[in-house]
């Protein structure tokens, strides 16, 4: 178990009056069976991101890109939220303010009951018209698993639909980014299950520290964030969150 001092420091600041912000990465869903990206069995070990997760890759071969996303949707659909997702969902009304930011597109936070999740990289459960024809919403939810034909087509202009995720090289939703930055003005900032190498998500912890937040990393491995956080708990999220929850609320 991580040293009890780490838990005590965090527990002391997690009071009902606290403003709490959490950012999660793929590690929070690892216990649910959703592959991470950069771990030993990570998706980027078996696939090349530039072949599958860029606008250029999609323009080059929408069928190949959709084969990969349709496979990931099927895999994720078979996964359940784990205890870390459930504890985070239960915390949303326990503090003066609670903001959950995620880099994940798997939707497991929402399936566990988290509301108003700030999804920095979009959702694998949303689609949009790749031609932005304007005759359909920018993004809408489509739970079809698996799609009968790939790529799925825009119902209005018949262009290929695209996954509602943010690809490498694409801009994030500026409104989401602004709300994430505002949420770094908090008392406790938890960075959970992320390799902290993809910006702007990885930069939020620095903003939180400048706002005077207690910054805490929860990750079995060290990352570029480890040396700059106040507390580093080198344990899996599915171990830390129930343990923290018991200390705080039982
Ligand atoms: N609990 C906590 N952390 C864990 C666990 C666990 N059970 N299992 C793995 N981790 C940690 C790993 O040590 C690693 O640091 O989760 C992190 C996962 O890192 P990545 O696979 O790089 O995922 P992430 O940081 O979310 O990637 C960021 O990169 O590929 C893009 O858009 C994609 O949103 C993604 C972004």
Coordinates of C-alpha atoms in Angstrom, one line a residue, residues 102-236:
X102 CA -11.5 12.6 -19.1
X103 CA -9.3 11.8 -22.1
X104 CA -11.2 8.5 -22.5
X105 CA -13.7 8.0 -25.2
X106 CA -15.1 4.7 -23.9
X107 CA -18.1 6.2 -22.0
X108 CA -17.5 4.1 -18.9
X109 CA -17.7 7.1 -16.6
X110 CA -21.1 8.0 -17.9
X111 CA -22.3 4.3 -17.6
X112 CA -21.2 4.4 -14.0
X113 CA -23.4 7.5 -13.4
X114 CA -21.1 10.4 -13.8
X115 CA -22.8 13.4 -15.3
X116 CA -21.5 16.5 -17.1
X117 CA -18.2 14.7 -17.8
X118 CA -15.8 17.0 -19.7
X119 CA -14.7 14.7 -22.5
X120 CA -11.6 16.3 -24.0
X121 CA -11.1 13.7 -26.7
X122 CA -14.8 13.1 -27.6
X123 CA -16.7 9.9 -27.6
X124 CA -16.3 6.6 -29.5
X125 CA -20.1 6.3 -29.2
X126 CA -20.7 9.5 -31.2
X127 CA -20.5 10.0 -35.0
X128 CA -20.5 13.0 -37.3
X129 CA -20.7 13.6 -41.1
X130 CA -17.1 13.5 -42.4
X131 CA -18.2 16.1 -45.0
X132 CA -19.8 18.3 -42.4
X133 CA -22.7 18.6 -44.8
X134 CA -24.7 20.7 -42.3
X135 CA -27.8 18.6 -42.8
X136 CA -27.1 16.6 -39.7
X137 CA -26.0 17.6 -36.1
X138 CA -22.2 18.1 -35.7
X139 CA -22.1 14.9 -33.5
X140 CA -24.8 12.5 -32.4
X141 CA -24.9 9.3 -30.4
X142 CA -25.0 6.0 -32.4
X143 CA -24.7 2.8 -30.3
X144 CA -24.8 0.4 -33.3
X145 CA -22.5 -2.5 -32.5
X146 CA -21.3 -3.8 -34.9
X147 CA -22.1 -1.6 -37.9
X148 CA -23.7 -3.7 -40.7
X149 CA -21.6 -2.0 -43.3
X150 CA -18.4 0.1 -43.0
X151 CA -17.9 2.9 -43.2
X152 CA -21.4 3.9 -41.9
X153 CA -22.9 6.6 -44.1
X154 CA -24.4 10.0 -43.5
X155 CA -28.2 9.7 -43.7
X156 CA -28.4 13.0 -45.6
X157 CA -25.5 13.2 -47.9
X158 CA -24.2 9.6 -48.0
X159 CA -20.6 10.7 -47.1
X160 CA -18.8 8.3 -44.7
X161 CA -19.6 9.1 -41.1
X162 CA -16.6 9.7 -38.8
X163 CA -16.1 8.6 -35.2
X164 CA -16.9 11.4 -32.8
X165 CA -13.4 11.4 -31.3
X166 CA -10.6 14.0 -31.5
X167 CA -7.8 12.7 -33.8
X168 CA -4.1 13.6 -33.5
X169 CA -3.7 16.9 -35.2
X170 CA -7.3 18.0 -34.7
X171 CA -8.4 20.9 -32.4
X172 CA -10.2 20.1 -29.2
X173 CA -13.6 21.7 -28.6
X174 CA -12.6 25.2 -27.4
X175 CA -15.6 25.3 -25.0
X176 CA -14.5 22.0 -23.4
X177 CA -10.9 23.2 -23.1
X178 CA -12.1 26.5 -21.4
X179 CA -14.2 24.6 -18.9
X180 CA -11.3 22.3 -18.1
X181 CA -9.0 25.2 -17.5
X182 CA -11.6 26.9 -15.3
X183 CA -11.9 23.6 -13.3
X184 CA -8.2 23.7 -12.5
X185 CA -9.0 26.5 -10.1
X186 CA -9.7 24.0 -7.3
X187 CA -8.5 22.8 -3.9
X188 CA -7.7 19.2 -4.9
X189 CA -6.6 18.0 -8.4
X190 CA -6.4 14.3 -9.1
X191 CA -4.6 13.0 -12.2
X192 CA -5.5 9.4 -12.6
X193 CA -4.4 6.7 -15.1
X194 CA -2.7 8.8 -17.7
X195 CA 0.8 8.8 -19.1
X196 CA 0.6 12.6 -19.1
X197 CA 2.2 13.0 -22.5
X198 CA -0.8 14.3 -24.6
X199 CA -1.5 18.0 -24.4
X200 CA -3.5 20.1 -23.5
X201 CA -4.8 17.4 -21.1
X202 CA -1.4 16.8 -19.6
X203 CA -0.9 20.5 -18.9
X204 CA -4.0 20.9 -16.7
X205 CA -2.1 19.7 -13.6
X206 CA 0.4 22.6 -13.9
X207 CA -2.5 25.0 -14.0
X208 CA -4.0 23.4 -10.9
X209 CA -0.7 23.7 -9.1
X210 CA -0.5 27.4 -10.0
X211 CA -4.0 27.8 -8.5
X212 CA -2.6 26.3 -5.2
X213 CA -4.4 23.0 -5.5
X214 CA -3.1 19.9 -3.8
X215 CA -2.0 17.9 -6.9
X216 CA -2.2 14.1 -6.6
X217 CA -1.3 11.5 -9.2
X218 CA -2.7 8.0 -9.0
X219 CA -0.8 5.6 -11.3
X220 CA 1.3 2.5 -10.7
X221 CA 3.9 3.8 -13.0
X222 CA 5.7 7.2 -12.9
X223 CA 5.0 9.7 -15.6
X224 CA 6.3 13.2 -16.5
X225 CA 3.8 14.5 -14.0
X226 CA 5.1 12.4 -11.1
X227 CA 8.0 14.7 -10.2
X228 CA 5.8 17.8 -10.1
X229 CA 2.7 16.6 -8.1
X230 CA 2.5 17.1 -4.4
X231 CA 1.4 13.4 -3.8
X232 CA 2.1 10.4 -6.0
X233 CA 0.1 7.2 -5.1
X234 CA 1.8 4.5 -7.1
X235 CA -1.2 2.1 -7.0
X236 CA -4.0 1.2 -9.4

